[in-house]
Structure formats: structure tokens, C-alpha cells
mmCIF file of N, CA and C in Angstrom:
data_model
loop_
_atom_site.group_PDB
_atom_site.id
_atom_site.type_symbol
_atom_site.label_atom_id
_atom_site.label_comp_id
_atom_site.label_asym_id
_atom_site.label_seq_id
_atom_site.Cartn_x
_atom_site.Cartn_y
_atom_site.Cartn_z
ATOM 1 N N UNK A 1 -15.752 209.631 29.490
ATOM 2 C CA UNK A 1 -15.941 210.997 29.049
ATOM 3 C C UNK A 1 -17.379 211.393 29.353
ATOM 4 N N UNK A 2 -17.575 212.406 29.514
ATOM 5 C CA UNK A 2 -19.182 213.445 29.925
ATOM 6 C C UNK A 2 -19.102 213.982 29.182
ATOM 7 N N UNK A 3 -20.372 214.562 28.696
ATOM 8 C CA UNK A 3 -20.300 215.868 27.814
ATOM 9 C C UNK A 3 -22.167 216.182 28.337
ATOM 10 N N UNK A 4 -22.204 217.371 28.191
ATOM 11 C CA UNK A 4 -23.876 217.853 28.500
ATOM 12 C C UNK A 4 -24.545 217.600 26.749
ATOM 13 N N UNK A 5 -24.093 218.149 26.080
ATOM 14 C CA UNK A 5 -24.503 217.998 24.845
ATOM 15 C C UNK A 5 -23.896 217.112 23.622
ATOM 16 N N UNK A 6 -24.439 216.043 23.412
ATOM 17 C CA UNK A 6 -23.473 214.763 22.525
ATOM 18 C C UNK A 6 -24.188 214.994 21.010
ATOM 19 N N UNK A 7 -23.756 215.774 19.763
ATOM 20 C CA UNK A 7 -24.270 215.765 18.332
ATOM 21 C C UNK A 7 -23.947 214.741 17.517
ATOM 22 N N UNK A 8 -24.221 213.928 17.043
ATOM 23 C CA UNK A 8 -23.554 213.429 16.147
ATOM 24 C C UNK A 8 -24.168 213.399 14.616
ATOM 25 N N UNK A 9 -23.323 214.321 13.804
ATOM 26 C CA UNK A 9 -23.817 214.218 12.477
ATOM 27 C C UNK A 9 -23.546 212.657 11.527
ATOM 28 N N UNK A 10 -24.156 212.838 10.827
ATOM 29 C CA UNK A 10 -24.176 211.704 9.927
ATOM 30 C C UNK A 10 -24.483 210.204 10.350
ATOM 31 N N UNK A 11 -25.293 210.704 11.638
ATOM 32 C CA UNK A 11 -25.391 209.631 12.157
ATOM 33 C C UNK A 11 -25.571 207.952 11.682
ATOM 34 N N UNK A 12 -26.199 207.869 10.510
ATOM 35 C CA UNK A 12 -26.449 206.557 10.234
ATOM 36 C C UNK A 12 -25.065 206.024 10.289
ATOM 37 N N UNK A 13 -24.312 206.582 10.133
ATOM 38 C CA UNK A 13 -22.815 205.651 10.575
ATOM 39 C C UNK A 13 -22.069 205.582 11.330
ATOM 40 N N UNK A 14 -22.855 205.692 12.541
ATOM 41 C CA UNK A 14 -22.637 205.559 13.976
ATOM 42 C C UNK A 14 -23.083 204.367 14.585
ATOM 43 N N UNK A 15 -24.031 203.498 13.871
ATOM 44 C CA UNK A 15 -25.450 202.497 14.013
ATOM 45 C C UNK A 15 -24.601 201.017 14.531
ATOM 46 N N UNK A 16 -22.955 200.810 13.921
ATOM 47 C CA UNK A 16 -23.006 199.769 14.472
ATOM 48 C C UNK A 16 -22.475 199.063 15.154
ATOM 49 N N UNK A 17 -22.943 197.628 15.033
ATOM 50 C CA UNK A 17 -22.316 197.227 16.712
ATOM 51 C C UNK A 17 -21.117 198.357 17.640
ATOM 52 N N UNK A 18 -19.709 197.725 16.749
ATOM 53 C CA UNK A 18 -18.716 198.377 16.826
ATOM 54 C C UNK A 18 -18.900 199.985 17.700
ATOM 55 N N UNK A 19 -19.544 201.240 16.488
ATOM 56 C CA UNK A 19 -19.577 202.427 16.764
ATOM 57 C C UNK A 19 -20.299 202.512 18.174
ATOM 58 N N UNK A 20 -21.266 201.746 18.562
ATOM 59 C CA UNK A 20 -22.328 201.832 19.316
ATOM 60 C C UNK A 20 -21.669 201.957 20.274
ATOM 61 N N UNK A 21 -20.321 201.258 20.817
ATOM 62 C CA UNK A 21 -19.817 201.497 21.812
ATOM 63 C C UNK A 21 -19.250 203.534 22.518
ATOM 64 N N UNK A 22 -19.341 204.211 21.264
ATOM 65 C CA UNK A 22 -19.599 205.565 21.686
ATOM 66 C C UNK A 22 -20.841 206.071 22.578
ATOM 67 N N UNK A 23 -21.664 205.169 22.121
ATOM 68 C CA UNK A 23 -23.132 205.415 23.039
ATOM 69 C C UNK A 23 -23.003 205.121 24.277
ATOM 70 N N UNK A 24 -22.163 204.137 24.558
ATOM 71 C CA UNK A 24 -22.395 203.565 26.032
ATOM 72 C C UNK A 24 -21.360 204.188 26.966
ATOM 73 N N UNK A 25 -20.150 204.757 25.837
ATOM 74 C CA UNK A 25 -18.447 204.863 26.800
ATOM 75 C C UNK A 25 -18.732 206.456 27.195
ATOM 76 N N UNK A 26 -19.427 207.268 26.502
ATOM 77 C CA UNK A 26 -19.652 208.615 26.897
ATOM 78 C C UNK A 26 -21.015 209.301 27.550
ATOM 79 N N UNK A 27 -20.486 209.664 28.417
ATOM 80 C CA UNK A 27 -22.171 209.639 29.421
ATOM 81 C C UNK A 27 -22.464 211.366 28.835
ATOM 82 N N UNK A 28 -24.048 211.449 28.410
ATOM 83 C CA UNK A 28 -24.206 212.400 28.051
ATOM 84 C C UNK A 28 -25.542 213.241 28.554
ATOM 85 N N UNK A 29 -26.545 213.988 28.788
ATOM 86 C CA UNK A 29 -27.367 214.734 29.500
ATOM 87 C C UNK A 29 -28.543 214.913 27.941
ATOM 88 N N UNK A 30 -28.249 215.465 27.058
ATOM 89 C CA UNK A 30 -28.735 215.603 25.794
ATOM 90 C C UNK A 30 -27.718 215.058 24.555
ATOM 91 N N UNK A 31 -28.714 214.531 23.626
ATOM 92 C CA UNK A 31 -28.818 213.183 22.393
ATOM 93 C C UNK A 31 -28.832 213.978 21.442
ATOM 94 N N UNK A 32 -28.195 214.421 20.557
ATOM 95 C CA UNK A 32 -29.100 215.120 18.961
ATOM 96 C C UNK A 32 -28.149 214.414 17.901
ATOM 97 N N UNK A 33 -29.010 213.436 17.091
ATOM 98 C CA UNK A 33 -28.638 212.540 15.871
ATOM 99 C C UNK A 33 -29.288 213.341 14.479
ATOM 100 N N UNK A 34 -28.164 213.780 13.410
ATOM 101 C CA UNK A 34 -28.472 214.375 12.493
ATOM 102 C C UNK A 34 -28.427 213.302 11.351
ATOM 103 N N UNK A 35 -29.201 213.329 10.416
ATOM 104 C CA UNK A 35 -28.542 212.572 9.443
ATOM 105 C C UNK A 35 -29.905 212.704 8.072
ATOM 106 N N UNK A 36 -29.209 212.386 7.417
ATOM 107 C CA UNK A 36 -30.303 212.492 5.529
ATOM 108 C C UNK A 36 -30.485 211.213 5.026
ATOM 109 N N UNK A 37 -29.747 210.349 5.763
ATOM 110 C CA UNK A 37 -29.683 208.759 5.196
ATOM 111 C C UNK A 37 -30.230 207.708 6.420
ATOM 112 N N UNK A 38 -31.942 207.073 5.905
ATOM 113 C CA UNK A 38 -32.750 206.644 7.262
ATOM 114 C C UNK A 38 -32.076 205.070 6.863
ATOM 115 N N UNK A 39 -31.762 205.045 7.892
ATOM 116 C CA UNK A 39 -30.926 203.042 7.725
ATOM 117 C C UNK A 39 -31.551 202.201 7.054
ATOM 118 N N UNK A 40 -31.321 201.483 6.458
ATOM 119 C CA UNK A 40 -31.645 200.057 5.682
ATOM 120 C C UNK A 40 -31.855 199.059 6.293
ATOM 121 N N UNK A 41 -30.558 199.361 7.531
ATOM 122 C CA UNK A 41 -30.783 197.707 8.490
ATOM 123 C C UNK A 41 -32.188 198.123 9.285
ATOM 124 N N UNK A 42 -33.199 196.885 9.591
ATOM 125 C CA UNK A 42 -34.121 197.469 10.434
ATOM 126 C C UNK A 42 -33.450 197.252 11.595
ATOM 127 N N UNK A 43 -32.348 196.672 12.122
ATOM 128 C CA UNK A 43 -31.791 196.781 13.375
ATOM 129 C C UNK A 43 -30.722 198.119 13.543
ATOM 130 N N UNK A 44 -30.144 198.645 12.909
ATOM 131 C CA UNK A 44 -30.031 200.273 12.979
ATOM 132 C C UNK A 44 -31.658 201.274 12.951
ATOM 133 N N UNK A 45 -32.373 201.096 12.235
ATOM 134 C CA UNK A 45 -33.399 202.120 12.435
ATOM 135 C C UNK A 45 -33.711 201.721 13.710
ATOM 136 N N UNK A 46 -33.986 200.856 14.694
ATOM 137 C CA UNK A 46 -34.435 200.603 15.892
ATOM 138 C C UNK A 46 -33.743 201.248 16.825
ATOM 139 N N UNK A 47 -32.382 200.522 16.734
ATOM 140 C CA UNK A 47 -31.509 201.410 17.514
ATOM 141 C C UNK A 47 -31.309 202.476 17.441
ATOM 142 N N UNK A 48 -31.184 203.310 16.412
ATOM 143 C CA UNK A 48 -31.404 204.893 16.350
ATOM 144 C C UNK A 48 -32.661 205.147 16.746
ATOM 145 N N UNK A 49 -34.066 204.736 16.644
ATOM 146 C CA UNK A 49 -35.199 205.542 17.338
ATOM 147 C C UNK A 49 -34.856 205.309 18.887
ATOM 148 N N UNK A 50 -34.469 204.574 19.388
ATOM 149 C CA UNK A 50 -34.621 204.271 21.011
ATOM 150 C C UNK A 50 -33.771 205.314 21.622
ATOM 151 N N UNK A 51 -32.442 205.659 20.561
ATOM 152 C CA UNK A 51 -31.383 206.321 21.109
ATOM 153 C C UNK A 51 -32.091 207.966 20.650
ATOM 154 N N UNK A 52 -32.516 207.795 19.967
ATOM 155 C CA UNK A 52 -33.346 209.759 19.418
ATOM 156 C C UNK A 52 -34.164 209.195 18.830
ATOM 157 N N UNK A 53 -35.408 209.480 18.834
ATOM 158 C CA UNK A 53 -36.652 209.161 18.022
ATOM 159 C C UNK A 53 -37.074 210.265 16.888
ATOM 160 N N UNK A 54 -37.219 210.025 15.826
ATOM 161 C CA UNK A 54 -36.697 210.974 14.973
ATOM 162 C C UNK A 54 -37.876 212.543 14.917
ATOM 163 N N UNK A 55 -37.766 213.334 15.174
ATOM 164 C CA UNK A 55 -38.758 214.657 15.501
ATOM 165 C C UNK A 55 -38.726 215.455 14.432
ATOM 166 N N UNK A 56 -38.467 215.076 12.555
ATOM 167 C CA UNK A 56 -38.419 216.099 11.831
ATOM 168 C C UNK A 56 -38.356 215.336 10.722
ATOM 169 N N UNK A 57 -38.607 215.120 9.591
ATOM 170 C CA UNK A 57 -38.368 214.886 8.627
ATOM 171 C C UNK A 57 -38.672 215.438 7.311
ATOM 172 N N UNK A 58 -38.021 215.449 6.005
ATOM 173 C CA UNK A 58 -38.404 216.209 5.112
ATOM 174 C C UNK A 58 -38.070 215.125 3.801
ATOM 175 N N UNK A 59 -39.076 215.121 2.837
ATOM 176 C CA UNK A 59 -38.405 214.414 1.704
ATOM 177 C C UNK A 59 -37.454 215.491 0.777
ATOM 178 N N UNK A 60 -37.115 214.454 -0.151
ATOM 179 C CA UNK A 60 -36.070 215.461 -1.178
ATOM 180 C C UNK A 60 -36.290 216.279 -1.333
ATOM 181 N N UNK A 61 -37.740 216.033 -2.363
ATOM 182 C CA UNK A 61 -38.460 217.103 -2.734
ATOM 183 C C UNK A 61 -38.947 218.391 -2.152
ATOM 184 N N UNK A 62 -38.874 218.366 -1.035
ATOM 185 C CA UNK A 62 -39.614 219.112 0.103
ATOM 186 C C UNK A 62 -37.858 220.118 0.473
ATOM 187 N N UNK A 63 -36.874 219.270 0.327
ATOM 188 C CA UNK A 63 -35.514 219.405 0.624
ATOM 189 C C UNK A 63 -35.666 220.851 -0.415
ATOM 190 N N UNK A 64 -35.633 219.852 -1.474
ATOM 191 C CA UNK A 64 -35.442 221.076 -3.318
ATOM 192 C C UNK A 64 -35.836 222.510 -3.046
ATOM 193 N N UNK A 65 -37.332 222.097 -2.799
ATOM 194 C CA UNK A 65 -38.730 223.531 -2.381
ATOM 195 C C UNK A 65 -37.874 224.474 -1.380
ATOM 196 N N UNK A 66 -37.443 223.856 -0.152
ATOM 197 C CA UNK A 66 -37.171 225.229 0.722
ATOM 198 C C UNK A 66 -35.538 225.240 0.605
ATOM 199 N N UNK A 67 -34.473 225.098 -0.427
ATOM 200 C CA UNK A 67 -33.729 225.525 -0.930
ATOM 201 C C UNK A 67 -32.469 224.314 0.392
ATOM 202 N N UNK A 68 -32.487 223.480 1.132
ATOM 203 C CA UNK A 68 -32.346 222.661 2.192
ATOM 204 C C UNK A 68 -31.167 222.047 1.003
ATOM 205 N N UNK A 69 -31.179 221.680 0.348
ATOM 206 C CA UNK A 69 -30.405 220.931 -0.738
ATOM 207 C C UNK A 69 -30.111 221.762 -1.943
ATOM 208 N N UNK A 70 -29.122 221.279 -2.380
ATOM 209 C CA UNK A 70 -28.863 221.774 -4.116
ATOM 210 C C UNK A 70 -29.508 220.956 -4.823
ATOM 211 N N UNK A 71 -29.819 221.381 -6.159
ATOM 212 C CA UNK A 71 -30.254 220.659 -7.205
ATOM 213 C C UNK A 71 -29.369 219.805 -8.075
ATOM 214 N N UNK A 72 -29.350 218.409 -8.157
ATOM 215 C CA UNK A 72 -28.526 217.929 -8.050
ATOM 216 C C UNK A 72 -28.949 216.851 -9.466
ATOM 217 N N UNK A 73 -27.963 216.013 -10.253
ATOM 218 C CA UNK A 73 -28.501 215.274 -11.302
ATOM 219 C C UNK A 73 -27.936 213.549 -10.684
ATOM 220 N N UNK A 74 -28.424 212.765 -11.639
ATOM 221 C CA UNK A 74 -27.622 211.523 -10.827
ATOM 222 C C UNK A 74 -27.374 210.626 -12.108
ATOM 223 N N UNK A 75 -26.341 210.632 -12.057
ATOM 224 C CA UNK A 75 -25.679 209.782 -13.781
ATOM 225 C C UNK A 75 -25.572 207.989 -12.875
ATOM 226 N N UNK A 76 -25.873 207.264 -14.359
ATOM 227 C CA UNK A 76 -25.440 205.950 -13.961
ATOM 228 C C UNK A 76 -24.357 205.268 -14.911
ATOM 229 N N UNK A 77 -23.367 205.092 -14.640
ATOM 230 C CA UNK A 77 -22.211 205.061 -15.700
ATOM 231 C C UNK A 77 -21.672 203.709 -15.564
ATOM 232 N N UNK A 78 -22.072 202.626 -16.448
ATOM 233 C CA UNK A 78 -22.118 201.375 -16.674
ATOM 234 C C UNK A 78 -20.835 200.852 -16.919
ATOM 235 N N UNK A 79 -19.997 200.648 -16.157
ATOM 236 C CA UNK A 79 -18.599 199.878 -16.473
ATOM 237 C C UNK A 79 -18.536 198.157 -16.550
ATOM 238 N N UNK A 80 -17.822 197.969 -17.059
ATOM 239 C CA UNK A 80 -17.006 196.427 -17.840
ATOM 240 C C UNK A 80 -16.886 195.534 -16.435
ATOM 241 N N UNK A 81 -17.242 194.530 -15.814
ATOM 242 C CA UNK A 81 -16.679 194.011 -14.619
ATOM 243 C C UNK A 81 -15.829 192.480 -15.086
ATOM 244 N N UNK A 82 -15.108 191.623 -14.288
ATOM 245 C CA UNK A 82 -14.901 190.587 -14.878
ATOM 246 C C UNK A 82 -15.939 189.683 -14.162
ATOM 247 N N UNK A 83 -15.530 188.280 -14.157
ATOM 248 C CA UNK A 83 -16.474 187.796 -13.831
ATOM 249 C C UNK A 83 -16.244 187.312 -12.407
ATOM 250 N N UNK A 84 -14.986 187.354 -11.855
ATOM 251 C CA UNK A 84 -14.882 187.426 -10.198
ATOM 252 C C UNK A 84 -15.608 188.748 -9.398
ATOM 253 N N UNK A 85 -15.518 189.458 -10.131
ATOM 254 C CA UNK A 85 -16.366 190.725 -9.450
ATOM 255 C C UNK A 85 -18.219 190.875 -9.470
ATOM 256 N N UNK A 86 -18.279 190.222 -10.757
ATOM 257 C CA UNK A 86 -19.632 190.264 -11.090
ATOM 258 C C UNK A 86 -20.311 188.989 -10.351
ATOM 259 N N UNK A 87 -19.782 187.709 -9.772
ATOM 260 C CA UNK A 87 -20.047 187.373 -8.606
ATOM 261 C C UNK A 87 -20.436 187.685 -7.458
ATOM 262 N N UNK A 88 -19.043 188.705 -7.112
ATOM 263 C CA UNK A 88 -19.186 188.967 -5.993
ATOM 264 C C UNK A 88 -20.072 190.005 -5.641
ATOM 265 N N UNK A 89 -20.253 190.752 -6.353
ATOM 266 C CA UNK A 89 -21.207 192.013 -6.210
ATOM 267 C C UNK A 89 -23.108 191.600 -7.104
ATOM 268 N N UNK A 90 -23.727 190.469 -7.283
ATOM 269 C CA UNK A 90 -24.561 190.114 -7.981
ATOM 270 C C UNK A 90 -24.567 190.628 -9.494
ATOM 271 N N UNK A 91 -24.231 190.618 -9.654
ATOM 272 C CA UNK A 91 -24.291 191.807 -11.241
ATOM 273 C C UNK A 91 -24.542 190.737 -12.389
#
């Protein structure tokens, strides 16, 4: 596949191995990677700068100020686990 212009929103979940193969199978002219979530893996942040190097950034806060985001709350709601789960997830 070609395309002149390749977007991909949400990009951080495009980053891996697997997805990556979109990068290589579609030949494209212009790159634009959107996304609000900067990777965790340092081997996704790498690979996303090489593939678009990032030209914009804004924190939350900065998000809040020019109206970019809603105002938003964040609850933490503590549930019961057993103890096969609380293994598996460190808890």
C-alpha cells in the first residue's frame, strides 16, 4: 500500500514489534504520529522519535490553561483481590 500522507492517532499503540510491521508494509511520503501518552518502554520512545521526532509538546496543565482537555477528576477505588491475583499483579 502507498499513501502520500500516513496519520496515525494514538500512536503509542502502534510501538510494537508486531504493529511496527505497518511502518514497513506501507510506503508513505509524510509521517504524522499523534498521541497524549509518551511510552514507558524506552525501546518504543526510540522507535517513535526515529520514526517522527516529537515537534510539540504540552503538559496537562498547560492542556487545562488553553482549554486542549476537559477538567477531569481521578478516583482510586480499592477492590478485594484473592490471592492468585494479588500475585500476579504485585499487589
Amino acid at each position: 500500500m502507498s499513501v502520500k500522507f500516513l496519520i496515525v492517532d494514538e500512536a503509542h499503540r502502534s510501538l510494537s514489534p508486531k504493529f511496527r510491521e505497518l511502518y514497513r508494509n506501507v510506503e508513505y511520503e509524510y509521517l504524522l504520529l499523534l498521541t497524549a501518552t509518551k511510552p514507558h518502554n524506552p525501546d518504543y520512545w526510540e522507535f517513535m522519535q526515529e520514526l517522527a521526532p516529537v515537534i510539540k509538546e504540552k503538559s496537562v496543565e498547560e492542556a487545562l490553561v488553553d482549554d486542549a482537555i476537559s477538567d477531569f477528576k481521578i478516583f482510586n477505588v480499592e477492590i478485594g483481590t484473592d490471592k492468585s491475583s494479588s500475585n500476579k499483579y504485585n499487589l
